[in-house]
CSV table of C-alpha atoms in Angstrom, one decimal:
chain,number,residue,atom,x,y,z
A,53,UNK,CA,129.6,78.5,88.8
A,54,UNK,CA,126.3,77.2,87.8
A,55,UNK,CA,125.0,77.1,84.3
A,56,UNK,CA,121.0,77.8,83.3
A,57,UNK,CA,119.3,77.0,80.1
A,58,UNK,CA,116.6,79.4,78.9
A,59,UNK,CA,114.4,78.5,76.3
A,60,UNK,CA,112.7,81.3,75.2
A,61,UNK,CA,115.4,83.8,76.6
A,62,UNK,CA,114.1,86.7,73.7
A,63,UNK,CA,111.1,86.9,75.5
A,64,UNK,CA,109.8,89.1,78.4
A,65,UNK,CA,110.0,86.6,81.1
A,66,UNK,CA,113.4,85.5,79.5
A,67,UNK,CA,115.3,88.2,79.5
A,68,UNK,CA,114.0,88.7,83.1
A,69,UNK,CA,115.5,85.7,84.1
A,70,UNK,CA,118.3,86.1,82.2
A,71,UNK,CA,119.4,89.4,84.4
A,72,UNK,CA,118.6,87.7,87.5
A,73,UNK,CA,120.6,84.9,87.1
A,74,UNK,CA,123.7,87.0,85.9
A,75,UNK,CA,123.1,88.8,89.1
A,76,UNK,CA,123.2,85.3,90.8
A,77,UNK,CA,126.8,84.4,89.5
A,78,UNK,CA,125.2,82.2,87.1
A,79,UNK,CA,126.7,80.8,83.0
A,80,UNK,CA,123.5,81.6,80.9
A,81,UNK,CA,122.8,80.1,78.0
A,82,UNK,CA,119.7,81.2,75.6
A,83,UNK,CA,118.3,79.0,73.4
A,84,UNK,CA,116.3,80.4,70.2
A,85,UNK,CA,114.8,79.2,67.0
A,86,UNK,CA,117.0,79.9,63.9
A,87,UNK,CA,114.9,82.5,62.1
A,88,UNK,CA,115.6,85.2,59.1
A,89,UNK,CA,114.5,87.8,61.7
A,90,UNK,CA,115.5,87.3,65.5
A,91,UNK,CA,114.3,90.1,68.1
A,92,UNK,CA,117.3,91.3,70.4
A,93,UNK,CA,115.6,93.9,71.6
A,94,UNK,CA,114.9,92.5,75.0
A,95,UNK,CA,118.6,91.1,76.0
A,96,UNK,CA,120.3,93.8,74.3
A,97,UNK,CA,121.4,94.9,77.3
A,98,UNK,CA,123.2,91.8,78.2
A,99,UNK,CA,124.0,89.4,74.8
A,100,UNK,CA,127.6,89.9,75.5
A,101,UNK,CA,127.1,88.1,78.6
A,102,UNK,CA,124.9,85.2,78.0
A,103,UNK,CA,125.3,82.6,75.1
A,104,UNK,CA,123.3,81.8,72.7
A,105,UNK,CA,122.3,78.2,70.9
A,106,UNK,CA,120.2,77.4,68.4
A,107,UNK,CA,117.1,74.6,68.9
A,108,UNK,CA,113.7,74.2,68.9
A,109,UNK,CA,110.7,72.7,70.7
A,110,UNK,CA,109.5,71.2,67.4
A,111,UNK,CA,113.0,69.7,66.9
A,112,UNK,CA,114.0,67.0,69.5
A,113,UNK,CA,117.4,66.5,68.0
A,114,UNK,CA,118.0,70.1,68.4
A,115,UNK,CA,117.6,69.9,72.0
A,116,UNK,CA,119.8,66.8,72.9
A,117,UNK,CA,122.3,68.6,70.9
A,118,UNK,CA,122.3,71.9,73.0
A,119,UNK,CA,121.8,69.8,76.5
A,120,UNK,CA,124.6,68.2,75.2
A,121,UNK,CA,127.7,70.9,74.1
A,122,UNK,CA,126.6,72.9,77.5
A,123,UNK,CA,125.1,70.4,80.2
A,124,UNK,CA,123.0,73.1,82.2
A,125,UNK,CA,122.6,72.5,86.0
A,126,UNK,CA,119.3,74.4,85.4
A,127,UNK,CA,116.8,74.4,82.6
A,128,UNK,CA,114.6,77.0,82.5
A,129,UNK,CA,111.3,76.5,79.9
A,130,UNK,CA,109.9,79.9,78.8
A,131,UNK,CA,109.2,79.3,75.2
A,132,UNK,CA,105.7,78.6,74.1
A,133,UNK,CA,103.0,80.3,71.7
A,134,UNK,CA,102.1,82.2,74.0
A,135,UNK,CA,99.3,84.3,73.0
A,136,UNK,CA,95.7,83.4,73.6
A,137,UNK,CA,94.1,85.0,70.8
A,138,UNK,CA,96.5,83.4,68.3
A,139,UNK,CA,95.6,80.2,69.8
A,140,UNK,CA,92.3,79.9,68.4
A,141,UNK,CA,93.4,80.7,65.0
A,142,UNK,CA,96.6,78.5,65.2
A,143,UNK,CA,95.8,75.6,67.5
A,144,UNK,CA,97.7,72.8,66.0
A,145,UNK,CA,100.7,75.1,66.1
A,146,UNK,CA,100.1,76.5,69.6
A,147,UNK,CA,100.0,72.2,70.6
A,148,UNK,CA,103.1,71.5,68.8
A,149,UNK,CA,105.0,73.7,70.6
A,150,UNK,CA,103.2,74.8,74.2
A,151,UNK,CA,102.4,71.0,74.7
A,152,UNK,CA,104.2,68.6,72.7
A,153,UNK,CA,107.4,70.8,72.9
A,154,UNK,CA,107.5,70.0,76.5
A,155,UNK,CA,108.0,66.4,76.0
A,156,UNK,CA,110.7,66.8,74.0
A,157,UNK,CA,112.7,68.6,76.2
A,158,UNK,CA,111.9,66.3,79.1
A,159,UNK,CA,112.4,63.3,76.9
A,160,UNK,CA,116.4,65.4,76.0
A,161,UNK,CA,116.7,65.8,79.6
A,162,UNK,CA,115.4,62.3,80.6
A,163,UNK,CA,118.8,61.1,78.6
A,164,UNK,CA,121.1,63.4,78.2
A,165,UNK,CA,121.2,65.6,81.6
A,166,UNK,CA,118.9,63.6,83.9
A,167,UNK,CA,120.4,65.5,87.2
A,168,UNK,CA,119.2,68.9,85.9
A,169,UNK,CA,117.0,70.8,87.5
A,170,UNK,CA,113.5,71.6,85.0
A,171,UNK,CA,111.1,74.2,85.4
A,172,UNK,CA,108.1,74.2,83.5
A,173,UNK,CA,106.2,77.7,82.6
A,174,UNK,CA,102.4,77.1,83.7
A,175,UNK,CA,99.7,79.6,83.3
A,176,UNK,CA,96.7,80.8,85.0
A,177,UNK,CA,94.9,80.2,81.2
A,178,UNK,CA,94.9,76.5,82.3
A,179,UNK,CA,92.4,77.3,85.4
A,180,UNK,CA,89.9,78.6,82.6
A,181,UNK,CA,86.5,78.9,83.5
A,182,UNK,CA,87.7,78.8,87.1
A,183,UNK,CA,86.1,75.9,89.7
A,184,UNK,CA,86.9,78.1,93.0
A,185,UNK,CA,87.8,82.0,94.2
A,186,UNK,CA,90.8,82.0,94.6
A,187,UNK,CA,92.9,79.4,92.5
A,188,UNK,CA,95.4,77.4,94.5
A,189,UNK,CA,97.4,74.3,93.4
A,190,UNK,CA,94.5,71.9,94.1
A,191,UNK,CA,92.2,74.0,91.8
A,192,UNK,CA,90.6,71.7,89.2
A,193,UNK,CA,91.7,72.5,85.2
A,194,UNK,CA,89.1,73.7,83.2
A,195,UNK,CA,90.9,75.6,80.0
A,196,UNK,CA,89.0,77.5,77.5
A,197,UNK,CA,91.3,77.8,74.6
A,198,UNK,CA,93.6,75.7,72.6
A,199,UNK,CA,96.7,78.0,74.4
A,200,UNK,CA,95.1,76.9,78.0
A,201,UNK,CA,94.9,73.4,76.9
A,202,UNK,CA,98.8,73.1,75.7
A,203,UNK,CA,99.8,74.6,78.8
A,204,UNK,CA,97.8,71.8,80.6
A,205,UNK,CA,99.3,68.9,78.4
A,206,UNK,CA,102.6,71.0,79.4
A,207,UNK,CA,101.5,70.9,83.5
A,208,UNK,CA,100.8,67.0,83.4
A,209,UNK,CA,103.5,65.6,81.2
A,210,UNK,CA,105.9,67.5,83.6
A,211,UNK,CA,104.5,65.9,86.2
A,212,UNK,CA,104.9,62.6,84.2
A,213,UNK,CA,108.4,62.9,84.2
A,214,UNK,CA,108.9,63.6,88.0
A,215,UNK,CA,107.2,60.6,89.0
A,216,UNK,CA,108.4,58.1,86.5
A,217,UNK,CA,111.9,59.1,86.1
A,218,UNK,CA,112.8,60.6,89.9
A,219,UNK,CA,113.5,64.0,87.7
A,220,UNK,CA,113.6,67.3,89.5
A,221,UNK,CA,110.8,68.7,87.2
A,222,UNK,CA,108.3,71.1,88.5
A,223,UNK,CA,105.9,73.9,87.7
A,224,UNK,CA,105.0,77.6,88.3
A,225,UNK,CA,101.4,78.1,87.9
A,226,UNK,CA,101.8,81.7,87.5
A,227,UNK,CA,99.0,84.5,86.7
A,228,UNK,CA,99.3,87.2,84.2
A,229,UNK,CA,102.5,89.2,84.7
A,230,UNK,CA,103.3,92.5,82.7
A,231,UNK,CA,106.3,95.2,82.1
A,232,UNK,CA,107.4,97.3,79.4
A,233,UNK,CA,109.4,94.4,77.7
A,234,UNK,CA,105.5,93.0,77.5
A,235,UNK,CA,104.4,92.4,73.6
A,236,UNK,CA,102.1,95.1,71.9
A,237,UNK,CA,99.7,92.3,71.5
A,238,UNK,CA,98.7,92.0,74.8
A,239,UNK,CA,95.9,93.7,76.6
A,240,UNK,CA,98.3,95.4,79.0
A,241,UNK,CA,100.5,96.8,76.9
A,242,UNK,CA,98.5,97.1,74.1
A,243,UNK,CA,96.5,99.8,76.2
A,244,UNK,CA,99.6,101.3,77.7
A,245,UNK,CA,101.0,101.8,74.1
A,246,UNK,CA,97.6,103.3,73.3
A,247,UNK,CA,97.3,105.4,75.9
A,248,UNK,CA,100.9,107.0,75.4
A,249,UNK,CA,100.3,107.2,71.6
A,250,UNK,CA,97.3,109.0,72.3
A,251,UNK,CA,98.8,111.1,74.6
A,252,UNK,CA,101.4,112.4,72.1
A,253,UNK,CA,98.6,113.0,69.5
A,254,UNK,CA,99.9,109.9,67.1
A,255,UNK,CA,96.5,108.1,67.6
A,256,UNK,CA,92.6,109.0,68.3
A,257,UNK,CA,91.1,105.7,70.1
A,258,UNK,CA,92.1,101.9,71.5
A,259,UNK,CA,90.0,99.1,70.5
A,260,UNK,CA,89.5,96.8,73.1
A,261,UNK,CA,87.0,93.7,74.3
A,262,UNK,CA,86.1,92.6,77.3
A,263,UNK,CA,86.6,95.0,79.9
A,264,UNK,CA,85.1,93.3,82.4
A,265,UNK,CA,87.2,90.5,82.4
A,266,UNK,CA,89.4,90.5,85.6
A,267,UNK,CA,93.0,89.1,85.8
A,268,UNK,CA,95.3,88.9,88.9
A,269,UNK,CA,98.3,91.4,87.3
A,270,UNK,CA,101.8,91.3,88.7
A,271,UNK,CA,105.3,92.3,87.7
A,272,UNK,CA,107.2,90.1,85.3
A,273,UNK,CA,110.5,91.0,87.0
A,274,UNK,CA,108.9,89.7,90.7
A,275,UNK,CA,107.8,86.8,89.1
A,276,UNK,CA,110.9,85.0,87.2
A,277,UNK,CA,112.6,85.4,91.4
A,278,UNK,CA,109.9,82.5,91.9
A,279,UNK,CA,110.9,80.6,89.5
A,280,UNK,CA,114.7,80.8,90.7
A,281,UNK,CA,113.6,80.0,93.8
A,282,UNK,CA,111.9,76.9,92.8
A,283,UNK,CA,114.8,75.2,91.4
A,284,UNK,CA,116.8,76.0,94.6
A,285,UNK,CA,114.5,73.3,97.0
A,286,UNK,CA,115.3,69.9,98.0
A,287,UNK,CA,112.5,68.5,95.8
A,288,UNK,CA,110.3,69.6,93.1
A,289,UNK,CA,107.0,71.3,94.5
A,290,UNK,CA,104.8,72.7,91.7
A,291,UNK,CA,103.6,76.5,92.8
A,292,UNK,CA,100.8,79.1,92.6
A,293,UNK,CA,102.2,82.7,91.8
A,294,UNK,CA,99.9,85.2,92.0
A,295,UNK,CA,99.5,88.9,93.8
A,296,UNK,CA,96.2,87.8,95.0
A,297,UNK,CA,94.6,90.8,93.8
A,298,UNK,CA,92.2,91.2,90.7
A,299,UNK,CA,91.7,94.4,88.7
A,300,UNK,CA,89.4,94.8,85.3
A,301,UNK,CA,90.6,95.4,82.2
A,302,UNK,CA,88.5,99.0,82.7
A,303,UNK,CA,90.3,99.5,85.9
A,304,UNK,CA,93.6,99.4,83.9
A,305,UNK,CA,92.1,101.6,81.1
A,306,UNK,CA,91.5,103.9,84.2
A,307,UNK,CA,95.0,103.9,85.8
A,308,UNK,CA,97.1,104.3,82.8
A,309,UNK,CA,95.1,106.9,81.0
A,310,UNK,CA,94.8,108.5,84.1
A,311,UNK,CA,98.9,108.2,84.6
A,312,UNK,CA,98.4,110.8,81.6
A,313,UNK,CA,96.1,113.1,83.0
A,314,UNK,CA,93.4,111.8,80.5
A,315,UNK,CA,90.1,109.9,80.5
A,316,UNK,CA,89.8,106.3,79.0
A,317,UNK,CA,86.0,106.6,78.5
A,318,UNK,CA,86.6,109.1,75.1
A,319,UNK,CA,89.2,106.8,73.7
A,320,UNK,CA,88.2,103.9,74.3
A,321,UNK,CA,86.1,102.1,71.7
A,322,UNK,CA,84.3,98.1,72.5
A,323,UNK,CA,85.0,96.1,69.1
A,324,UNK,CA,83.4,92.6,69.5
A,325,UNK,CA,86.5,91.1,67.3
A,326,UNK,CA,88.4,91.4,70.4
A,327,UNK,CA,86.2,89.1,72.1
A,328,UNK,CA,87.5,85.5,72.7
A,329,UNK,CA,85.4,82.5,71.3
A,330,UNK,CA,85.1,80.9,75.2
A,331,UNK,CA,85.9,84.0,77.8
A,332,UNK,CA,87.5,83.6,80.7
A,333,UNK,CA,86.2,85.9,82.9
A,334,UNK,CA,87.9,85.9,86.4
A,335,UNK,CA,91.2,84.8,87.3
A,336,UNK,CA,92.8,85.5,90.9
A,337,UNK,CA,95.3,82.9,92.2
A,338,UNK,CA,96.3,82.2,96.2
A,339,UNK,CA,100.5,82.4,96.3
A,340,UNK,CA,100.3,81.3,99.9
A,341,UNK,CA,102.2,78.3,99.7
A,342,UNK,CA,105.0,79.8,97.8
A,343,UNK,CA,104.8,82.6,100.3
A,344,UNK,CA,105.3,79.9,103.3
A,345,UNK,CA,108.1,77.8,101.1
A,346,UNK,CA,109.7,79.7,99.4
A,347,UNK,CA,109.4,83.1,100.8
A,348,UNK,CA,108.7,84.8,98.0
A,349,UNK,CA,105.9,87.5,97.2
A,350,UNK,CA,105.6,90.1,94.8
A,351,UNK,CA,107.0,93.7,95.5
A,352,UNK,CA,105.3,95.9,93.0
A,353,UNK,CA,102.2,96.7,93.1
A,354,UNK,CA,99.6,96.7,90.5
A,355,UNK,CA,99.5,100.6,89.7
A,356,UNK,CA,103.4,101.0,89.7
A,357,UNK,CA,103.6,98.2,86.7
A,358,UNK,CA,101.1,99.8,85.2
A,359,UNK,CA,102.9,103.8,85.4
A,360,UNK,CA,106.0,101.7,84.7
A,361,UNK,CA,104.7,100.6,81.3
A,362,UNK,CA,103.0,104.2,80.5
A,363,UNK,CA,106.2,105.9,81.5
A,364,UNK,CA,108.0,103.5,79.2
A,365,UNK,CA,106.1,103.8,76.2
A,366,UNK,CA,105.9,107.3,76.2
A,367,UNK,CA,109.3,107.4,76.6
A,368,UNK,CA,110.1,105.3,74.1
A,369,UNK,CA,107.7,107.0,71.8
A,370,UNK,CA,109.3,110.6,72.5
């Protein structure tokens, strides 16, 4: 039976993982920061059936110690900071842990389980103020905030590694991917929250940003299958994961109000706080390779993630 390490396993794409790899016959093992307040919420479901270990990006010891007591086969890296806005406020934190983070856990692996297979979380943030329409894997870097930068640090060093040490280390470049387990503090679900909230009469108006900036939105649940499916090739091949498609913030104002029979346009208000320091502006990414190799593509489409998350949140609100 095969064992996987997930850093980050509290989080959406985590506990996403986590499921599929149960599914898959697989030991998981979650690794987590020791904190006075630790959010279950998201593996709830499943914490009887996944083990936990403490460590830490920022605490290389930690790491060799949990590599270690449960010598994964797999090593998934999902924990980062993570959100873009925070970022510019916190940026030394954001490099400590995004970037720096994922040289310690290569360096752990490097000696204590260098037959593992590693699989680096990429982002779409590190395209930035994009080069070319659509983004593949030869798409030149151009990051514009302190988050997109990490993640690039995070790219290359992993890279590093495969080269200089023959480690099976790759990347999923993956565009913005949602669902209900997705943070309040995200756009997405920050406007799917709203809109439900709304709905039930517990708030009068969203403020919002940019709504013209356009992101390539897929399903978090579609998208942690790529990463599986990276770690089961011969060799390490760093991939694009995208649905292709690109939809404005105002178009998913439109769908989920609308998935409530009400009109974003009178709750909707533009507060210029909202607005990044360097924008980003268009992102839409080219999955064809992965398509080809590894036969993936996404399943759900852009307007059922976005019903999901309304349905959800009212739900949950209820």
């Amino acid at each position: 039976m095969p064992k996987a390490l997930i850093t980050g396993i509290t989080g959406q794409d985590g506990s996403y993982l986590a499921e599929l790899l149960l599914e898959k016959g697989y030991d998981v093992v979650g690794m987590l920061r020791r904190s006075s307040t630790v959010n279950f919420e998201r593996i709830d479901h499943i914490q009887n059936d996944i083990e936990l270990a403490q460590g830490d990006l920022i605490d290389g010891a930690s790491m060799v110690h949990v590599l270690r007591e449960h010598e994964p086969d797999e090593i998934y890296n999902l924990a980062a900071q993570s959100f873009v806005q925070t970022s510019f406020g916190q940026p030394v934190l954001t490099g400590e842990i995004t970037a720096l983070g994922v040289t310690r856990l290569l360096d752990s692996i490097r000696m204590v389980r260098p037959d593992a297979k590693f699989y680096q979380a990429s982002s779409s943030e590190m395209f930035g103020k994009v080069h070319e329409v659509p983004q593949t894997e030869a798409t030149p870097f151009h990051p514009r905030s302190p988050y997109g930068v990490a993640k690039v640090y995070g790219h290359w060093i992993t890279v590093n590694y495969r080269e200089s040490y023959d480690m099976f280390a790759c990347s999923g470049i993956l565009f913005n991917h949602e669902s209900p387990r997705r943070g309040t503090e995200f756009v997405t679900r920050k406007i799917t929250d709203a809109a439900a909230r709304i709905k039930l009469g517990m708030q009068d108006e969203v403020r919002l940003g940019n709504l013209d900036a356009q992101r390539d939105w897929g399903h978090a649940a579609d998208y942690v299958d790529a990463m599986w499916r990276m770690l089961q090739q011969d060799t390490p091949v760093d991939y694009v994961i995208s649905t292709g498609q690109t939809h404005s913030v105002r178009r998913l104002c439109e769908v989920a109000f609308g998935a409530l029979d009400l009109d974003y346009e009178q709750y909707v208000t533009i507060d210029e706080k909202f607005y990044r320091p360097a924008e980003v502006d268009l992102l839409v990414g080219d999955s064809s390779k992965a398509k080809a190799e590894l036969g993936w593509e996404p399943k759900i489409t852009f307007e059922e993630l976005i019903q999901e998350m309304v349905e959800a949140d009212l739900n949950r609100l209820s």
